Every structure is written in structure tokens, then in C-alpha cells.
Amino acid sequence: GCPHACSFCDQRAISGEDKMTPEKAAEELQKAFSIPQPDGAEIAFFGGSFTCLPPERMKAYLDAAWPYLESGQAESLRCSTRPDGISPEILPVLRAYRMRTVELGAQSFSDKVLSLNGRGHTAAQIESAFTLLRENGFTAGLQIMTGLPGETEEDLALTVESVCRLYPDLLRIYPTAVIRGTPMARWMAEGKFTPKGTEESVALCAPILARMEREGIPVIRVGLHPSKELESQVVGGCYHPAFKELCLARIWRDKV
């Protein structure tokens, strides 16, 4: 659903799926719910900007999930999307299908960094979308990245302070991984961008994780979700299947 080609993004490699049609989604859900699920089960739409899909296609996915919500096998839905994919018009549609949690891919609160990386939205749009979600009773999450091209210490500090000020219900922190075929991979090959490796990324992300723990903001993921397909496509930067553990170890080492 995303209309942009951000510097870091190859959604197929990240999500591990080429064409997840509404029909295939229905098949996957049928398979999943053929096994009893725990109380409070959620159905999640990740891997792209869900609310940026054409309305009828988005509703087709929601319709595939609806029987499990109606029967009580699932309690709610969650999705990820872009800040400019949230509007007053779309929220009633999401609510009608029991969408409870919406995660916004903010990445940075520096307009300079957002522009350099082709995000196609501003920091003000992040805050506007987040406020809309909160005011309309949704559980609102944020996703941020560290080590993006053009990012300075001041830019990252601005992002961290903005997250603390908005106080999301949950947060994901992603160190930059360079994926084959992306603009960022080209910049790296041309010598225009040197990504931060694992050690450098731990040094950036561990203090953020510690800060969020102090603030009481739940961090539900640090680092990209590992998959064999993603691993085969990463050509630089930071990718580690247990990156959060490395950050926690650094926090405790520093305390010692």
C-alpha cells in the first residue's frame, strides 16, 4: 500500500511475502484458527502501509478477518501504516472492523532526515496522525529507526525526545539494515553512505532502550524480525536475530 520508495525499503524482503492476496489471507487465517488460539488473540496486518491500500482492497482483507472476530476466536485487529495514511475518514472504517492497535512508521522526527530518505511525510504529519489515533481511542504505537543517512546525534536526540513527549503505547526500534536493491544499497556501493555496524548500532540503541524503560514506554521489538529471506538480502548495516538481547547486555554492562 505504500506509495513511496524509501531509501531503506524493500518490502518484499522485509515481510517475506510477494503477493498476499485477500484470498490467501483468508486461507492463512483458516489454517491459523483451525488450532485453538489463546484468549485475546489478534490478527495483524503488517508488511506495508495497510491504510494506504485502495479502500476496497483494504476492506477485502478486513472482510477475511471478520468471521474470526465475529465468532470470538480473535479479539481485535492491529496494523502498521504511514503517518499520512491516517485520516479522520479512515478511522471509522478501522473501528467498525475492531481495529484496536495502529503502529505508525515514523522512523525519524527530523524533517531533514525524512526528506533525505524519501519518506514523503513530515514530522508534523507524524504528530497529527498520532494525535488522531489517540483522540479516537486507538492504541497508538510508533516505529523509529537509528543510523539513517543524514542523521546526526542531534537528529536522533530529537526523535527520542519526540517519542517521550508523545508517549506511545508501544515502540519498535530498528537499527538501519541495508537491503539489496534499495537506494541505500546504491549509496553504500557508491561510497556516499557508510552504515553503522552491529556494535555501533548497539551503542546507539541501548541508551534509547534504557530511556524508554525509565519513561515507562513499552519497547516491543528492537531490530528487524529475522527471516531467512531477509538475511539473504542484507548487504550492510546492522542485522542480528537477537539484537535486543545485545542492547540489554550493554545496558547491564554499563551498570556494572
mmCIF file of C-alpha atoms in Angstrom:
data_model
loop_
_atom_site.group_PDB
_atom_site.id
_atom_site.type_symbol
_atom_site.label_atom_id
_atom_site.label_comp_id
_atom_site.label_asym_id
_atom_site.label_seq_id
_atom_site.Cartn_x
_atom_site.Cartn_y
_atom_site.Cartn_z
ATOM 1 C CA GLY A 1 0.000 0.000 0.000
ATOM 2 C CA CYS A 2 2.938 2.366 0.355
ATOM 3 C CA PRO A 3 3.149 4.910 -2.492
ATOM 4 C CA HIS A 4 6.805 5.723 -1.800
ATOM 5 C CA ALA A 5 10.175 4.055 -2.278
ATOM 6 C CA CYS A 6 12.067 4.987 0.869
ATOM 7 C CA SER A 7 15.842 4.719 0.881
ATOM 8 C CA PHE A 8 15.907 1.669 3.145
ATOM 9 C CA CYS A 9 12.889 -0.265 1.965
ATOM 10 C CA ASP A 10 12.444 -3.474 0.055
ATOM 11 C CA GLN A 11 9.121 -4.549 1.476
ATOM 12 C CA ARG A 12 9.197 -7.971 -0.168
ATOM 13 C CA ALA A 13 12.470 -8.868 1.556
ATOM 14 C CA ILE A 14 11.348 -7.408 4.891
ATOM 15 C CA SER A 15 7.920 -9.054 5.006
ATOM 16 C CA GLY A 16 8.959 -12.241 3.236
ATOM 17 C CA GLU A 17 5.886 -12.275 1.014
ATOM 18 C CA ASP A 18 5.342 -11.428 -2.622
ATOM 19 C CA LYS A 19 1.587 -11.368 -3.107
ATOM 20 C CA MET A 20 -0.515 -11.801 -0.002
ATOM 21 C CA THR A 21 -3.922 -11.504 -1.675
ATOM 22 C CA PRO A 22 -7.132 -11.257 0.366
ATOM 23 C CA GLU A 23 -7.880 -14.819 -0.742
ATOM 24 C CA LYS A 24 -4.506 -16.050 0.500
ATOM 25 C CA ALA A 25 -5.001 -14.127 3.734
ATOM 26 C CA ALA A 26 -8.306 -15.961 4.217
ATOM 27 C CA GLU A 27 -6.512 -19.281 3.700
ATOM 28 C CA GLU A 28 -3.783 -18.370 6.182
ATOM 29 C CA LEU A 29 -6.374 -17.314 8.761
ATOM 30 C CA GLN A 30 -8.360 -20.512 8.296
ATOM 31 C CA LYS A 31 -5.179 -22.510 8.866
ATOM 32 C CA ALA A 32 -4.225 -20.481 11.945
ATOM 33 C CA PHE A 33 -7.644 -20.704 13.572
ATOM 34 C CA SER A 34 -8.012 -24.423 12.900
ATOM 35 C CA ILE A 35 -5.855 -24.612 16.041
ATOM 36 C CA PRO A 36 -7.415 -23.102 19.203
ATOM 37 C CA GLN A 37 -5.889 -19.696 19.889
ATOM 38 C CA PRO A 38 -5.467 -18.117 23.333
ATOM 39 C CA ASP A 39 -7.913 -15.553 24.663
ATOM 40 C CA GLY A 40 -7.217 -12.072 23.356
ATOM 41 C CA ALA A 41 -5.781 -13.256 20.043
ATOM 42 C CA GLU A 42 -5.144 -10.522 17.491
ATOM 43 C CA ILE A 43 -4.971 -10.574 13.712
ATOM 44 C CA ALA A 44 -2.204 -8.308 12.442
ATOM 45 C CA PHE A 45 -1.728 -6.694 9.028
ATOM 46 C CA PHE A 46 1.973 -5.872 8.678
ATOM 47 C CA GLY A 47 4.395 -5.630 5.769
ATOM 48 C CA GLY A 48 3.440 -2.397 4.032
ATOM 49 C CA SER A 49 1.200 0.568 4.769
ATOM 50 C CA PHE A 50 -2.153 -1.089 5.327
ATOM 51 C CA THR A 51 -4.349 2.007 5.313
ATOM 52 C CA CYS A 52 -2.747 3.262 2.092
ATOM 53 C CA LEU A 53 -4.240 0.376 0.138
ATOM 54 C CA PRO A 54 -7.164 1.222 -2.166
ATOM 55 C CA PRO A 55 -10.259 1.256 0.108
ATOM 56 C CA GLU A 56 -11.945 -1.741 -1.494
ATOM 57 C CA ARG A 57 -8.791 -3.847 -1.299
ATOM 58 C CA MET A 58 -8.239 -2.893 2.335
ATOM 59 C CA LYS A 59 -11.827 -3.880 3.120
ATOM 60 C CA ALA A 60 -11.291 -7.209 1.352
ATOM 61 C CA TYR A 61 -8.521 -8.034 3.821
ATOM 62 C CA LEU A 62 -10.669 -6.849 6.717
ATOM 63 C CA ASP A 63 -13.552 -8.991 5.477
ATOM 64 C CA ALA A 64 -11.234 -12.016 5.502
ATOM 65 C CA ALA A 65 -10.580 -11.395 9.197
ATOM 66 C CA TRP A 66 -14.133 -10.534 10.208
ATOM 67 C CA PRO A 67 -15.521 -14.109 10.700
ATOM 68 C CA TYR A 68 -12.934 -14.761 13.418
ATOM 69 C CA LEU A 69 -13.762 -11.517 15.186
ATOM 70 C CA GLU A 70 -17.491 -12.187 14.922
ATOM 71 C CA SER A 71 -17.107 -15.718 16.307
ATOM 72 C CA GLY A 72 -14.930 -14.534 19.188
ATOM 73 C CA GLN A 73 -11.892 -16.549 18.084
ATOM 74 C CA ALA A 74 -9.996 -13.272 17.704
ATOM 75 C CA GLU A 75 -10.482 -10.228 19.906
ATOM 76 C CA SER A 76 -9.154 -7.426 17.723
ATOM 77 C CA LEU A 77 -7.001 -6.319 14.797
ATOM 78 C CA ARG A 78 -3.771 -4.373 14.555
ATOM 79 C CA CYS A 79 -1.902 -2.891 11.614
ATOM 80 C CA SER A 80 1.087 -0.787 10.652
ATOM 81 C CA THR A 81 0.892 2.184 8.324
ATOM 82 C CA ARG A 82 2.414 5.504 7.312
ATOM 83 C CA PRO A 83 1.552 8.716 9.178
ATOM 84 C CA ASP A 84 -0.037 10.153 6.017
ATOM 85 C CA GLY A 85 -2.177 7.022 5.770
ATOM 86 C CA ILE A 86 -4.267 8.118 8.751
ATOM 87 C CA SER A 87 -7.189 10.492 8.265
ATOM 88 C CA PRO A 88 -10.493 11.272 10.019
ATOM 89 C CA GLU A 89 -12.289 9.446 7.182
ATOM 90 C CA ILE A 90 -10.459 6.136 7.553
ATOM 91 C CA LEU A 91 -10.704 5.749 11.321
ATOM 92 C CA PRO A 92 -14.444 4.839 11.410
ATOM 93 C CA VAL A 93 -13.756 2.066 8.882
ATOM 94 C CA LEU A 94 -10.995 0.628 11.048
ATOM 95 C CA ARG A 95 -13.120 0.894 14.175
ATOM 96 C CA ALA A 96 -16.050 -0.884 12.509
ATOM 97 C CA TYR A 97 -13.779 -3.895 11.990
ATOM 98 C CA ARG A 98 -12.443 -3.771 15.586
ATOM 99 C CA MET A 99 -9.029 -2.455 14.708
ATOM 100 C CA ARG A 100 -7.533 -1.669 18.099
ATOM 101 C CA THR A 101 -3.826 -1.016 17.581
ATOM 102 C CA VAL A 102 -2.249 1.106 14.850
ATOM 103 C CA GLU A 103 1.531 1.415 14.609
ATOM 104 C CA LEU A 104 2.907 4.410 12.741
ATOM 105 C CA GLY A 105 6.181 4.084 10.862
ATOM 106 C CA ALA A 106 7.662 7.397 11.977
ATOM 107 C CA GLN A 107 11.356 6.455 11.522
ATOM 108 C CA SER A 108 12.579 9.962 12.442
ATOM 109 C CA PHE A 109 11.241 13.273 13.729
ATOM 110 C CA SER A 110 13.824 15.243 11.753
ATOM 111 C CA ASP A 111 12.324 16.715 8.581
ATOM 112 C CA LYS A 112 15.809 16.772 7.063
ATOM 113 C CA VAL A 113 16.303 13.024 7.624
ATOM 114 C CA LEU A 114 12.771 12.224 6.444
ATOM 115 C CA SER A 115 13.323 14.171 3.233
ATOM 116 C CA LEU A 116 16.785 12.727 2.515
ATOM 117 C CA ASN A 117 15.378 9.206 2.847
ATOM 118 C CA GLY A 118 12.348 9.747 0.631
ATOM 119 C CA ARG A 119 9.730 9.265 3.314
ATOM 120 C CA GLY A 120 7.241 11.625 1.726
ATOM 121 C CA HIS A 121 5.853 12.943 5.019
ATOM 122 C CA THR A 122 6.918 15.405 7.702
ATOM 123 C CA ALA A 123 7.367 15.235 11.464
ATOM 124 C CA ALA A 124 4.230 17.363 11.818
ATOM 125 C CA GLN A 125 2.253 14.676 9.958
ATOM 126 C CA ILE A 126 3.521 12.056 12.398
ATOM 127 C CA GLU A 127 2.246 14.095 15.331
ATOM 128 C CA SER A 128 -1.063 14.823 13.599
ATOM 129 C CA ALA A 129 -1.709 11.152 12.806
ATOM 130 C CA PHE A 130 -0.676 10.065 16.301
ATOM 131 C CA THR A 131 -2.997 12.635 17.885
ATOM 132 C CA LEU A 132 -5.896 11.479 15.682
ATOM 133 C CA LEU A 133 -5.388 7.889 16.785
ATOM 134 C CA ARG A 134 -5.187 8.816 20.458
ATOM 135 C CA GLU A 135 -8.217 11.099 20.336
ATOM 136 C CA ASN A 136 -10.250 8.356 18.695
ATOM 137 C CA GLY A 137 -9.432 5.695 21.258
ATOM 138 C CA PHE A 138 -6.911 3.583 19.332
ATOM 139 C CA THR A 139 -3.839 2.019 20.912
ATOM 140 C CA ALA A 140 -1.137 4.085 19.192
ATOM 141 C CA GLY A 141 2.361 2.783 18.550
ATOM 142 C CA LEU A 142 5.447 4.242 16.909
ATOM 143 C CA GLN A 143 8.321 2.722 14.960
ATOM 144 C CA ILE A 144 11.647 4.576 14.741
ATOM 145 C CA MET A 145 14.990 3.900 13.026
ATOM 146 C CA THR A 146 18.555 4.724 14.022
ATOM 147 C CA GLY A 147 21.551 5.328 11.765
ATOM 148 C CA LEU A 148 19.662 6.599 8.725
ATOM 149 C CA PRO A 149 21.584 8.510 6.042
ATOM 150 C CA GLY A 150 21.977 12.141 7.039
ATOM 151 C CA GLU A 151 21.104 11.521 10.686
ATOM 152 C CA THR A 152 23.223 13.362 13.270
ATOM 153 C CA GLU A 153 23.342 12.908 17.049
ATOM 154 C CA GLU A 154 21.047 15.927 17.305
ATOM 155 C CA ASP A 155 18.550 14.406 14.873
ATOM 156 C CA LEU A 156 18.385 11.156 16.844
ATOM 157 C CA ALA A 157 18.075 13.079 20.119
ATOM 158 C CA LEU A 158 15.133 14.995 18.609
ATOM 159 C CA THR A 159 13.480 11.715 17.662
ATOM 160 C CA VAL A 160 13.940 10.253 21.136
ATOM 161 C CA GLU A 161 12.620 13.384 22.854
ATOM 162 C CA SER A 162 9.623 13.495 20.492
ATOM 163 C CA VAL A 163 8.786 9.870 21.285
ATOM 164 C CA CYS A 164 8.962 10.566 25.013
ATOM 165 C CA ARG A 165 6.760 13.633 24.637
ATOM 166 C CA LEU A 166 4.097 11.782 22.619
ATOM 167 C CA TYR A 167 4.332 8.776 24.980
ATOM 168 C CA PRO A 168 3.165 5.976 22.653
ATOM 169 C CA ASP A 169 1.503 2.831 23.966
ATOM 170 C CA LEU A 170 4.307 0.806 22.375
ATOM 171 C CA LEU A 171 7.512 1.366 20.440
ATOM 172 C CA ARG A 172 9.684 -0.551 17.961
ATOM 173 C CA ILE A 173 13.304 0.453 17.414
ATOM 174 C CA TYR A 174 15.027 -0.567 14.194
ATOM 175 C CA PRO A 175 18.747 -0.036 13.558
ATOM 176 C CA THR A 176 19.335 0.562 9.863
ATOM 177 C CA ALA A 177 19.923 -2.570 7.808
ATOM 178 C CA VAL A 178 20.942 -2.073 4.173
ATOM 179 C CA ILE A 179 18.890 -4.307 1.882
ATOM 180 C CA ARG A 180 19.928 -5.300 -1.610
ATOM 181 C CA GLY A 181 18.311 -3.292 -4.401
ATOM 182 C CA THR A 182 17.354 -0.264 -2.292
ATOM 183 C CA PRO A 183 18.551 3.325 -2.861
ATOM 184 C CA MET A 184 20.526 2.987 0.354
ATOM 185 C CA ALA A 185 22.386 -0.030 -1.036
ATOM 186 C CA ARG A 186 23.286 2.023 -4.092
ATOM 187 C CA TRP A 187 24.510 4.909 -1.924
ATOM 188 C CA MET A 188 26.647 2.489 0.068
ATOM 189 C CA ALA A 189 28.138 0.988 -3.129
ATOM 190 C CA GLU A 190 28.912 4.490 -4.421
ATOM 191 C CA GLY A 191 30.643 5.448 -1.180
ATOM 192 C CA LYS A 192 28.027 8.079 -0.335
ATOM 193 C CA PHE A 193 26.808 6.323 2.821
ATOM 194 C CA THR A 194 28.602 4.221 5.410
ATOM 195 C CA PRO A 195 26.065 2.327 7.532
ATOM 196 C CA LYS A 196 26.608 1.647 11.209
ATOM 197 C CA GLY A 197 27.502 -1.942 12.042
ATOM 198 C CA THR A 198 26.167 -4.029 14.899
ATOM 199 C CA GLU A 199 28.478 -2.648 17.612
ATOM 200 C CA GLU A 200 27.826 0.954 16.616
ATOM 201 C CA SER A 201 24.091 0.276 16.469
ATOM 202 C CA VAL A 202 24.112 -1.303 19.929
ATOM 203 C CA ALA A 203 25.838 1.830 21.216
ATOM 204 C CA LEU A 204 23.030 3.933 19.691
ATOM 205 C CA CYS A 205 20.062 1.766 20.621
ATOM 206 C CA ALA A 206 20.954 0.596 24.137
ATOM 207 C CA PRO A 207 20.640 4.108 25.658
ATOM 208 C CA ILE A 208 17.311 4.592 23.848
ATOM 209 C CA LEU A 209 16.026 1.292 25.219
ATOM 210 C CA ALA A 210 17.161 2.261 28.720
ATOM 211 C CA ARG A 211 15.495 5.670 28.391
ATOM 212 C CA MET A 212 12.204 4.116 27.304
ATOM 213 C CA GLU A 213 12.302 1.720 30.249
ATOM 214 C CA ARG A 214 12.755 4.678 32.597
ATOM 215 C CA GLU A 215 9.904 6.550 30.915
ATOM 216 C CA GLY A 216 7.617 3.500 31.104
ATOM 217 C CA ILE A 217 7.178 3.207 27.325
ATOM 218 C CA PRO A 218 6.962 -0.487 26.327
ATOM 219 C CA VAL A 219 9.512 -1.436 23.645
ATOM 220 C CA ILE A 220 8.065 -4.483 21.924
ATOM 221 C CA ARG A 221 10.813 -5.014 19.351
ATOM 222 C CA VAL A 222 14.411 -3.928 18.794
ATOM 223 C CA GLY A 223 15.782 -4.945 15.381
ATOM 224 C CA LEU A 224 14.075 -6.412 12.334
ATOM 225 C CA HIS A 225 12.171 -9.656 12.717
ATOM 226 C CA PRO A 226 14.576 -12.359 11.493
ATOM 227 C CA SER A 227 13.850 -14.481 8.444
ATOM 228 C CA LYS A 228 15.989 -16.493 6.022
ATOM 229 C CA GLU A 229 14.824 -14.365 3.105
ATOM 230 C CA LEU A 230 15.703 -11.113 4.837
ATOM 231 C CA GLU A 231 19.066 -12.446 5.958
ATOM 232 C CA SER A 232 19.957 -13.294 2.358
ATOM 233 C CA GLN A 233 19.154 -9.738 1.234
ATOM 234 C CA VAL A 234 21.023 -7.715 3.888
ATOM 235 C CA VAL A 235 24.237 -6.302 2.427
ATOM 236 C CA GLY A 236 25.304 -3.924 5.178
ATOM 237 C CA GLY A 237 24.403 -2.079 8.329
ATOM 238 C CA CYS A 238 23.001 -3.869 11.355
ATOM 239 C CA TYR A 239 21.097 -7.131 11.242
ATOM 240 C CA HIS A 240 21.127 -9.525 14.194
ATOM 241 C CA PRO A 241 18.389 -12.007 15.156
ATOM 242 C CA ALA A 242 18.786 -11.207 18.867
ATOM 243 C CA PHE A 243 19.612 -7.521 18.680
ATOM 244 C CA LYS A 244 17.528 -6.538 21.716
ATOM 245 C CA GLU A 245 19.474 -9.017 23.827
ATOM 246 C CA LEU A 246 22.717 -7.332 22.753
ATOM 247 C CA CYS A 247 21.270 -3.963 23.822
ATOM 248 C CA LEU A 248 20.095 -5.322 27.186
ATOM 249 C CA ALA A 249 23.538 -6.838 27.771
ATOM 250 C CA ARG A 250 25.139 -3.460 27.016
ATOM 251 C CA ILE A 251 22.799 -1.731 29.473
ATOM 252 C CA TRP A 252 23.727 -4.157 32.253
ATOM 253 C CA ARG A 253 27.442 -3.993 31.379
ATOM 254 C CA ASP A 254 27.309 -0.210 31.692
ATOM 255 C CA LYS A 255 25.552 -0.501 35.043
ATOM 256 C CA VAL A 256 28.271 -2.850 36.299
#
